[in-house]
Amino acid sequence: MISYVILGITFLYAVIQISIYASRRRKPLTRDDIDERLLAALNGGTGTRE
Amino acid sequence: MNKKRPVTFRPFKVPRYAYDKLRICRRCGRFTALGEERCSGCGRATLTSLEKQATAIAGRKMHTRLLLIVLLTLAAVYFGQSLQQMALCGAGGAVLAGALYYMQRKVRQNENLFALNELLGRNIDSIKEGLEINRQEAVAVLREDDVLAYEKLREISILLRGDRISRQRVALLHGFQLRKDMNLELEQLLLKDFEPLLAEYIGEIAKIRPELIKDRTLRYVKNYEAQILEMDKGETILISVAGAAVRLKRYALLYSGLIGRYIQDLPKDRFLRLSRLISASPYEPWNGLDLKVAEVREAKYRWDPEF
């Protein structure tokens, strides 16, 4: 019985991880997004100069 | 007397993404935008690019998740009460581990970017701190080696784009003899308010690298035209900028007023260029610039065969 419980937990864990990966894959990040966010954070909201 | 010194800058390439300039020390976690080999914090040669670090973090996370599935599977097999149960748990665990591994391989690139984003987001204060230390390092070498200080500030300015760094860079550039072959920039140095040293720099750039005079510079000059005129060589600066503006028809149309005010003193080649631009497109809205060109041509170049 214990082994089935552990297998169940393993199954749930794997499903959660796979769905996290799948959801992130649906909304992929681009390098431009990351760059813009970094510049905005470093320069007080203005990622790029006007 | 000309106090400007001839200098040579090291080659500099602007990275495609600003974060490419950053490196992190694997040992002490300090960030730097400068090209030193050893970390200025702990002194070890453990500086690595952020992308590499993010890839390593993402890889580690993926391995940990996979390892957890394998360990849980082993535990399930261990606690199995019959051979059938053990085989079933083993097979089930293997399928789950295989599915996760397959998914991880498919999303690896995307996960690397998420890890990079997280690394930057979580450490933004440390990054700011590291860049401030870099800036202080640049200021510290200013007296002994102003070229090195300029080069350091140039690297930091990829990430920190405030007026403070630009002002320091303009002040340093003021002491250098500028040449056409130098790796110069202008748009990145423009400030929010008027700065006479910047106006002088714009004037020099307009003479040696007119292709660097673009929209933002022309707008800056137009906004602070009155203040520039009050400077010693203000008019010369404005004439050079007007000469550089006639490089493109778009600029000549957009800044026809500015060009028109200095048309009398434009060098012959710039005037000829403007005259040809207008002759090629006589029906564009030149805002009176075409009439001024005609007047000057009549007054100064009436007998010139080039016109």
Coordinates of C-alpha atoms in Angstrom, one line a residue:
Chain A
M1 CA 0.0 0.0 0.0
I2 CA 2.8 2.4 1.0
S3 CA 4.5 1.9 -2.4
Y4 CA 1.3 2.9 -4.2
V5 CA 1.0 6.0 -2.1
I6 CA 4.6 6.9 -2.9
L7 CA 4.0 6.2 -6.6
G8 CA 0.9 8.4 -6.4
I9 CA 2.9 11.2 -4.9
T10 CA 5.5 10.7 -7.6
F11 CA 2.8 10.8 -10.3
L12 CA 1.4 14.1 -8.8
Y13 CA 4.8 15.7 -8.6
A14 CA 5.7 14.7 -12.2
V15 CA 2.4 16.0 -13.5
I16 CA 2.8 19.3 -11.6
Q17 CA 6.3 19.8 -13.0
I18 CA 5.3 18.9 -16.5
S19 CA 2.3 21.3 -16.4
I20 CA 4.6 24.1 -15.1
Y21 CA 7.0 23.5 -18.0
A22 CA 4.1 23.4 -20.4
S23 CA 2.5 26.6 -19.1
R24 CA 5.9 28.4 -19.3
R25 CA 6.3 27.1 -22.8
R26 CA 3.0 28.6 -23.8
K27 CA 4.2 32.1 -22.6
P28 CA 7.9 32.0 -23.6
L29 CA 10.2 34.8 -22.4
T30 CA 12.4 36.5 -25.0
R31 CA 15.8 38.0 -24.6
D32 CA 14.5 41.4 -25.5
D33 CA 11.9 41.2 -22.7
I34 CA 14.6 40.3 -20.1
D35 CA 16.9 43.0 -21.4
E36 CA 14.1 45.6 -21.3
R37 CA 13.1 44.6 -17.7
L38 CA 16.7 44.8 -16.5
L39 CA 17.3 48.2 -18.0
A40 CA 14.0 49.5 -16.6
A41 CA 14.9 48.2 -13.1
L42 CA 18.3 49.7 -13.3
N43 CA 17.3 53.0 -14.7
G44 CA 14.1 53.7 -12.8
G45 CA 11.4 52.7 -15.2
T46 CA 12.9 53.8 -18.5
G47 CA 14.4 50.8 -20.2
T48 CA 15.5 52.6 -23.2
R49 CA 16.4 56.2 -23.7
E50 CA 13.8 58.2 -25.5
Chain B
M1 CA 45.6 77.2 -26.5
N2 CA 44.4 73.7 -27.3
K3 CA 44.6 71.6 -24.2
K4 CA 43.1 68.5 -25.8
R5 CA 45.2 65.3 -25.7
P6 CA 45.4 62.8 -28.5
V7 CA 44.3 59.5 -27.2
T8 CA 43.5 56.0 -28.4
F9 CA 40.6 54.0 -27.0
R10 CA 40.6 50.2 -26.8
P11 CA 38.2 48.6 -29.3
F12 CA 34.7 48.4 -27.9
K13 CA 31.7 46.4 -29.1
V14 CA 28.3 47.1 -27.8
P15 CA 26.7 43.8 -26.9
R16 CA 23.3 42.9 -28.4
Y17 CA 21.8 42.6 -24.9
A18 CA 22.7 44.8 -22.0
Y19 CA 22.9 41.8 -19.6
D20 CA 25.6 40.3 -21.8
K21 CA 27.9 42.9 -20.2
L22 CA 27.3 41.7 -16.7
R23 CA 29.3 38.9 -15.0
I24 CA 28.8 37.4 -11.7
C25 CA 31.4 35.9 -9.3
R26 CA 30.5 32.3 -8.6
R27 CA 32.2 32.5 -5.3
C28 CA 31.0 35.7 -3.7
G29 CA 28.1 36.6 -5.9
R30 CA 29.3 40.1 -6.8
F31 CA 28.2 41.6 -10.2
T32 CA 30.5 43.5 -12.5
A33 CA 30.1 45.2 -15.9
L34 CA 33.9 45.7 -16.3
G35 CA 36.2 43.4 -18.1
E36 CA 38.5 42.5 -15.2
E37 CA 39.8 38.9 -14.9
R38 CA 39.5 38.6 -11.1
C39 CA 36.6 39.5 -8.9
S40 CA 37.2 42.8 -7.2
G41 CA 35.4 41.5 -4.1
C42 CA 37.1 38.1 -3.4
G43 CA 40.1 38.4 -5.7
R44 CA 39.4 35.0 -7.4
A45 CA 39.2 34.3 -11.1
T46 CA 35.6 33.0 -10.8
L47 CA 33.7 35.5 -12.9
T48 CA 31.3 34.0 -15.3
S49 CA 28.6 35.4 -17.7
L50 CA 25.1 35.6 -16.4
E51 CA 23.8 33.4 -19.2
K52 CA 26.2 30.6 -18.3
Q53 CA 25.3 31.0 -14.6
A54 CA 21.5 30.9 -15.5
T55 CA 22.1 27.8 -17.7
A56 CA 23.9 26.1 -14.8
I57 CA 21.1 27.0 -12.3
A58 CA 18.3 25.8 -14.7
G59 CA 20.3 22.5 -15.3
R60 CA 20.7 22.0 -11.6
K61 CA 17.0 22.5 -11.0
M62 CA 16.1 20.1 -13.7
H63 CA 18.5 17.4 -12.4
T64 CA 17.1 17.8 -8.9
R65 CA 13.5 17.3 -10.0
L66 CA 14.5 14.3 -12.0
L67 CA 16.5 12.9 -9.1
L68 CA 13.5 13.3 -6.8
I69 CA 11.3 11.2 -9.1
V70 CA 14.0 8.5 -9.3
L71 CA 14.3 8.5 -5.5
L72 CA 10.6 8.4 -4.9
T73 CA 10.4 5.5 -7.4
L74 CA 13.2 3.7 -5.6
A75 CA 11.3 4.2 -2.3
A76 CA 8.1 2.9 -3.9
V77 CA 10.0 -0.2 -5.1
Y78 CA 11.6 -0.7 -1.7
F79 CA 8.2 -0.6 0.1
G80 CA 6.6 -3.0 -2.4
Q81 CA 5.0 -6.0 -0.7
S82 CA 5.2 -8.3 -3.7
L83 CA 7.4 -8.7 -6.7
Q84 CA 4.5 -7.6 -8.9
Q85 CA 4.0 -4.5 -6.8
M86 CA 7.7 -3.7 -7.0
A87 CA 7.8 -4.2 -10.8
L88 CA 4.7 -2.0 -11.2
C89 CA 6.1 0.8 -9.1
G90 CA 9.4 0.5 -10.9
A91 CA 7.8 0.7 -14.3
G92 CA 5.5 3.5 -13.3
G93 CA 8.3 5.5 -11.9
A94 CA 10.4 4.9 -15.0
V95 CA 7.6 6.1 -17.3
L96 CA 7.2 9.3 -15.1
A97 CA 10.9 10.0 -15.1
G98 CA 11.1 9.4 -18.9
A99 CA 8.1 11.8 -19.4
L100 CA 9.7 14.5 -17.3
Y101 CA 13.1 14.0 -18.9
Y102 CA 11.5 14.3 -22.4
M103 CA 9.6 17.5 -21.4
Q104 CA 12.8 19.0 -19.8
R105 CA 14.7 18.5 -23.0
K106 CA 12.0 20.2 -25.0
V107 CA 11.8 23.3 -22.7
R108 CA 15.5 23.6 -21.9
Q109 CA 16.1 26.8 -23.9
N110 CA 13.0 28.4 -22.4
E111 CA 13.9 27.4 -18.9
N112 CA 17.4 28.9 -19.3
L113 CA 15.7 32.2 -20.1
F114 CA 13.4 31.9 -17.1
A115 CA 16.4 31.1 -14.9
L116 CA 18.2 34.2 -16.3
N117 CA 15.1 36.4 -15.7
E118 CA 14.9 35.1 -12.1
L119 CA 18.6 35.5 -11.5
L120 CA 18.4 39.2 -12.6
G121 CA 15.1 39.9 -10.8
R122 CA 16.3 38.4 -7.5
N123 CA 19.6 40.1 -7.6
I124 CA 18.7 43.5 -8.9
D125 CA 19.9 45.2 -5.7
S126 CA 23.2 43.4 -5.9
I127 CA 23.5 44.3 -9.5
K128 CA 23.0 48.0 -8.7
E129 CA 25.5 47.7 -5.9
G130 CA 28.1 46.1 -8.2
L131 CA 27.6 48.8 -10.9
E132 CA 28.0 51.5 -8.3
I133 CA 31.3 49.9 -7.2
N134 CA 32.3 49.8 -10.9
R135 CA 31.5 53.5 -11.2
Q136 CA 33.5 54.3 -8.1
E137 CA 36.4 52.3 -9.6
A138 CA 36.2 54.4 -12.8
V139 CA 36.2 57.6 -10.8
A140 CA 39.1 56.4 -8.7
V141 CA 41.4 56.0 -11.7
L142 CA 40.3 59.3 -13.2
R143 CA 43.3 61.3 -12.0
E144 CA 45.9 58.8 -13.0
D145 CA 44.4 57.6 -16.3
D146 CA 41.4 59.5 -17.7
V147 CA 41.3 57.3 -20.8
L148 CA 40.9 54.2 -18.7
A149 CA 38.3 56.0 -16.6
Y150 CA 36.4 56.8 -19.8
E151 CA 36.6 53.3 -21.1
K152 CA 35.2 52.0 -17.8
L153 CA 32.4 54.5 -17.8
R154 CA 31.6 53.5 -21.4
E155 CA 31.2 49.9 -20.3
I156 CA 29.0 50.8 -17.3
S157 CA 26.8 53.1 -19.5
I158 CA 25.5 50.0 -21.4
L159 CA 23.6 49.3 -18.2
L160 CA 23.3 52.5 -16.3
R161 CA 21.9 55.1 -18.7
G162 CA 21.3 58.0 -16.3
D163 CA 22.6 61.6 -16.9
R164 CA 25.3 61.2 -14.1
I165 CA 27.4 58.7 -16.2
S166 CA 26.8 60.6 -19.4
R167 CA 27.9 63.9 -17.8
Q168 CA 31.1 62.3 -16.5
R169 CA 31.8 60.8 -20.0
V170 CA 31.2 64.1 -21.7
A171 CA 33.5 65.9 -19.3
L172 CA 36.2 63.3 -20.0
L173 CA 35.7 63.5 -23.8
H174 CA 36.2 67.2 -23.5
G175 CA 39.8 66.6 -22.7
F176 CA 40.5 64.3 -25.7
Q177 CA 41.3 65.2 -29.2
L178 CA 38.6 63.5 -31.2
R179 CA 39.4 61.8 -34.5
K180 CA 37.3 60.3 -37.2
D181 CA 38.6 56.8 -36.6
M182 CA 37.7 56.8 -33.0
N183 CA 34.8 54.7 -31.7
L184 CA 32.6 57.6 -30.8
E185 CA 29.0 57.9 -29.8
L186 CA 26.5 60.7 -29.4
E187 CA 22.9 59.7 -28.9
Q188 CA 23.8 57.8 -25.7
L189 CA 25.5 60.9 -24.2
L190 CA 22.5 63.3 -24.7
L191 CA 21.4 64.8 -21.4
K192 CA 18.0 66.0 -20.2
D193 CA 19.2 69.5 -19.6
F194 CA 21.6 71.9 -21.3
E195 CA 25.3 71.2 -20.9
P196 CA 27.9 73.5 -22.7
L197 CA 30.5 70.7 -22.8
L198 CA 27.9 68.4 -24.6
A199 CA 27.1 71.2 -27.0
E200 CA 30.8 71.6 -27.8
Y201 CA 31.1 67.8 -28.3
I202 CA 28.1 67.9 -30.6
G203 CA 29.8 70.6 -32.7
E204 CA 33.0 68.5 -32.9
I205 CA 31.0 65.4 -33.9
A206 CA 29.1 67.3 -36.5
K207 CA 32.5 68.1 -38.2
I208 CA 34.2 64.8 -37.9
R209 CA 31.4 62.2 -37.8
P210 CA 28.2 63.9 -39.2
E211 CA 26.5 60.6 -39.6
L212 CA 26.2 60.4 -35.8
I213 CA 24.0 63.5 -35.8
K214 CA 20.5 62.0 -35.7
D215 CA 17.0 62.9 -34.7
R216 CA 17.6 63.1 -30.9
T217 CA 20.7 65.2 -31.3
L218 CA 18.9 67.6 -33.7
R219 CA 16.0 67.9 -31.2
Y220 CA 18.5 68.6 -28.4
V221 CA 20.2 71.3 -30.4
K222 CA 16.9 72.8 -31.5
N223 CA 15.6 72.9 -27.9
Y224 CA 18.8 74.6 -26.5
E225 CA 19.6 76.7 -29.6
A226 CA 19.4 79.9 -27.6
Q227 CA 21.8 78.7 -24.9
I228 CA 24.2 77.4 -27.5
L229 CA 24.2 80.8 -29.3
E230 CA 25.3 82.4 -26.0
M231 CA 28.4 80.2 -25.9
D232 CA 31.8 81.4 -27.3
K233 CA 31.7 79.3 -30.4
G234 CA 28.0 78.7 -30.3
E235 CA 27.2 79.9 -33.8
T236 CA 30.0 77.6 -35.2
I237 CA 28.4 74.7 -33.4
L238 CA 25.0 75.4 -34.9
I239 CA 26.4 75.9 -38.4
S240 CA 28.2 72.5 -38.2
V241 CA 25.0 70.9 -36.9
A242 CA 22.9 72.5 -39.7
G243 CA 25.5 71.2 -42.2
A244 CA 25.2 67.7 -40.8
A245 CA 21.4 67.9 -40.9
V246 CA 21.3 68.3 -44.6
R247 CA 22.8 64.8 -44.9
L248 CA 19.2 63.4 -45.1
K249 CA 16.1 64.9 -46.8
R250 CA 14.0 63.9 -43.8
Y251 CA 16.2 66.0 -41.4
A252 CA 16.2 68.9 -43.9
L253 CA 12.4 68.8 -43.9
L254 CA 12.0 68.3 -40.1
Y255 CA 14.6 70.9 -39.1
S256 CA 14.1 73.4 -42.0
G257 CA 13.8 76.2 -39.5
L258 CA 17.1 75.5 -37.8
I259 CA 18.9 75.0 -41.1
G260 CA 17.4 78.1 -42.5
R261 CA 18.7 80.3 -39.7
Y262 CA 22.3 79.3 -40.5
I263 CA 22.1 78.8 -44.2
Q264 CA 24.1 81.9 -44.9
D265 CA 27.2 80.4 -43.3
L266 CA 26.9 76.8 -44.5
P267 CA 30.1 75.5 -46.2
K268 CA 29.8 75.3 -49.9
D269 CA 29.5 71.5 -50.1
R270 CA 26.7 71.4 -47.5
F271 CA 24.9 74.2 -49.3
L272 CA 25.3 72.4 -52.6
R273 CA 23.9 69.3 -51.0
L274 CA 20.8 71.1 -49.6
S275 CA 20.3 72.9 -52.9
R276 CA 20.3 69.6 -54.8
L277 CA 17.9 68.0 -52.2
I278 CA 15.5 70.9 -52.8
S279 CA 15.8 70.7 -56.6
A280 CA 15.2 67.0 -56.5
S281 CA 11.9 67.4 -54.5
P282 CA 10.6 70.9 -55.2
Y283 CA 7.0 70.1 -54.1
E284 CA 7.9 69.0 -50.5
P285 CA 6.8 71.4 -47.7
W286 CA 10.2 73.1 -47.2
N287 CA 8.7 75.7 -44.9
G288 CA 10.4 78.6 -46.7
L289 CA 13.8 76.9 -46.8
D290 CA 13.6 76.6 -50.6
L291 CA 13.2 80.4 -50.9
K292 CA 16.1 81.0 -48.6
V293 CA 18.3 78.6 -50.6
A294 CA 17.3 80.5 -53.8
E295 CA 18.3 83.8 -52.2
V296 CA 21.7 82.6 -50.9
R297 CA 22.4 80.9 -54.3
E298 CA 21.6 84.2 -56.0
A299 CA 23.7 86.2 -53.6
K300 CA 26.8 84.0 -53.1
Y301 CA 26.9 81.4 -55.9
R302 CA 25.4 83.2 -58.8
W303 CA 28.4 82.6 -61.1
D304 CA 29.3 79.2 -59.7
P305 CA 29.0 76.5 -62.4
E306 CA 28.3 73.8 -59.8
F307 CA 24.9 75.4 -59.1

